[in-house]
Amino acid sequence: MHGDTTAIIAAAEFAPMQLRIADVVSRAPQLKATMEYAYLEDHQMMVAEMKQFVTWNKARRRNTNQERR
């Protein structure tokens, strides 16, 4: 395997078309655009939500909805 298999991919609004870490390439999951990260586990691409940011994201959505009114 070429590349750094311990690397992660993270983004504030995680909505990629394709993910690649080392030699592992995967289609992006069909999830809502949230703060998530991707990593390899047993040579498979895994995507998880950054739990520490869930509260922040809820507050951001609440503020956005209030601004639209």
PDB file of C-alpha atoms in Angstrom:
ATOM      1  CA  MET A   1       0.000   0.000   0.000  1.00  0.00           C
ATOM      2  CA  HIS A   2       1.341   3.414  -0.990  1.00  0.00           C
ATOM      3  CA  GLY A   3       0.686   6.591   0.986  1.00  0.00           C
ATOM      4  CA  ASP A   4      -0.110   7.333   4.612  1.00  0.00           C
ATOM      5  CA  THR A   5      -2.714   4.842   5.838  1.00  0.00           C
ATOM      6  CA  THR A   6      -2.987   6.748   9.141  1.00  0.00           C
ATOM      7  CA  ALA A   7      -4.134   9.961   7.420  1.00  0.00           C
ATOM      8  CA  ILE A   8      -7.593  11.435   7.947  1.00  0.00           C
ATOM      9  CA  ILE A   9      -9.696  13.767   5.802  1.00  0.00           C
ATOM     10  CA  ALA A  10     -11.764  16.338   7.704  1.00  0.00           C
ATOM     11  CA  ALA A  11     -13.928  19.266   6.672  1.00  0.00           C
ATOM     12  CA  ALA A  12     -16.351  21.754   8.159  1.00  0.00           C
ATOM     13  CA  GLU A  13     -18.890  20.828   5.478  1.00  0.00           C
ATOM     14  CA  PHE A  14     -17.964  17.329   4.407  1.00  0.00           C
ATOM     15  CA  ALA A  15     -19.535  16.747   0.989  1.00  0.00           C
ATOM     16  CA  PRO A  16     -16.853  15.307  -1.334  1.00  0.00           C
ATOM     17  CA  MET A  17     -17.483  13.522  -4.634  1.00  0.00           C
ATOM     18  CA  GLN A  18     -14.744  10.989  -3.958  1.00  0.00           C
ATOM     19  CA  LEU A  19     -12.410  10.140  -1.067  1.00  0.00           C
ATOM     20  CA  ARG A  20      -8.853   8.797  -1.228  1.00  0.00           C
ATOM     21  CA  ILE A  21      -6.466   7.842   1.550  1.00  0.00           C
ATOM     22  CA  ALA A  22      -3.307   6.005   0.502  1.00  0.00           C
ATOM     23  CA  ASP A  23      -4.414   3.543  -2.211  1.00  0.00           C
ATOM     24  CA  VAL A  24      -8.014   3.309  -0.964  1.00  0.00           C
ATOM     25  CA  VAL A  25     -10.519   5.209  -3.107  1.00  0.00           C
ATOM     26  CA  SER A  26     -14.184   5.394  -2.208  1.00  0.00           C
ATOM     27  CA  ARG A  27     -17.306   7.188  -3.359  1.00  0.00           C
ATOM     28  CA  ALA A  28     -18.465   9.714  -0.831  1.00  0.00           C
ATOM     29  CA  PRO A  29     -21.297   8.564   1.434  1.00  0.00           C
ATOM     30  CA  GLN A  30     -24.784   9.959   0.791  1.00  0.00           C
ATOM     31  CA  LEU A  31     -24.879  11.940   4.016  1.00  0.00           C
ATOM     32  CA  LYS A  32     -25.895  15.481   4.789  1.00  0.00           C
ATOM     33  CA  ALA A  33     -23.075  17.997   4.638  1.00  0.00           C
ATOM     34  CA  THR A  34     -21.880  18.088   8.239  1.00  0.00           C
ATOM     35  CA  MET A  35     -18.583  18.159  10.071  1.00  0.00           C
ATOM     36  CA  GLU A  36     -17.233  14.703   9.415  1.00  0.00           C
ATOM     37  CA  TYR A  37     -13.976  12.921   8.846  1.00  0.00           C
ATOM     38  CA  ALA A  38     -12.809   9.922   6.859  1.00  0.00           C
ATOM     39  CA  TYR A  39     -10.164   7.395   7.860  1.00  0.00           C
ATOM     40  CA  LEU A  40      -9.049   3.859   7.059  1.00  0.00           C
ATOM     41  CA  GLU A  41      -9.947   0.914   9.259  1.00  0.00           C
ATOM     42  CA  ASP A  42      -8.736  -2.509   8.116  1.00  0.00           C
ATOM     43  CA  HIS A  43      -8.103  -1.061   4.624  1.00  0.00           C
ATOM     44  CA  GLN A  44     -11.722   0.169   4.321  1.00  0.00           C
ATOM     45  CA  MET A  45     -12.807   3.805   4.162  1.00  0.00           C
ATOM     46  CA  MET A  46     -14.835   4.848   7.208  1.00  0.00           C
ATOM     47  CA  VAL A  47     -16.690   8.171   7.648  1.00  0.00           C
ATOM     48  CA  ALA A  48     -17.836   9.473  11.026  1.00  0.00           C
ATOM     49  CA  GLU A  49     -19.363  12.656  12.358  1.00  0.00           C
ATOM     50  CA  MET A  50     -17.203  14.836  14.589  1.00  0.00           C
ATOM     51  CA  LYS A  51     -19.303  14.545  17.750  1.00  0.00           C
ATOM     52  CA  GLN A  52     -17.700  17.531  19.459  1.00  0.00           C
ATOM     53  CA  PHE A  53     -19.168  19.761  16.757  1.00  0.00           C
ATOM     54  CA  VAL A  54     -22.742  18.441  16.802  1.00  0.00           C
ATOM     55  CA  THR A  55     -23.911  21.045  19.333  1.00  0.00           C
ATOM     56  CA  TRP A  56     -22.250  23.808  17.314  1.00  0.00           C
ATOM     57  CA  ASN A  57     -23.936  22.647  14.110  1.00  0.00           C
ATOM     58  CA  LYS A  58     -27.385  22.573  15.769  1.00  0.00           C
ATOM     59  CA  ALA A  59     -26.891  26.124  17.067  1.00  0.00           C
ATOM     60  CA  ARG A  60     -25.726  27.268  13.614  1.00  0.00           C
ATOM     61  CA  ARG A  61     -28.842  25.814  11.973  1.00  0.00           C
ATOM     62  CA  ARG A  62     -31.067  27.381  14.633  1.00  0.00           C
ATOM     63  CA  ASN A  63     -29.465  30.806  14.028  1.00  0.00           C
ATOM     64  CA  THR A  64     -29.806  30.407  10.254  1.00  0.00           C
ATOM     65  CA  ASN A  65     -33.502  29.533  10.574  1.00  0.00           C
ATOM     66  CA  GLN A  66     -34.094  32.559  12.829  1.00  0.00           C
ATOM     67  CA  GLU A  67     -32.358  34.867  10.334  1.00  0.00           C
ATOM     68  CA  ARG A  68     -34.612  33.634   7.514  1.00  0.00           C
ATOM     69  CA  ARG A  69     -37.778  34.642   9.387  1.00  0.00           C
TER      70      ARG A  69
END
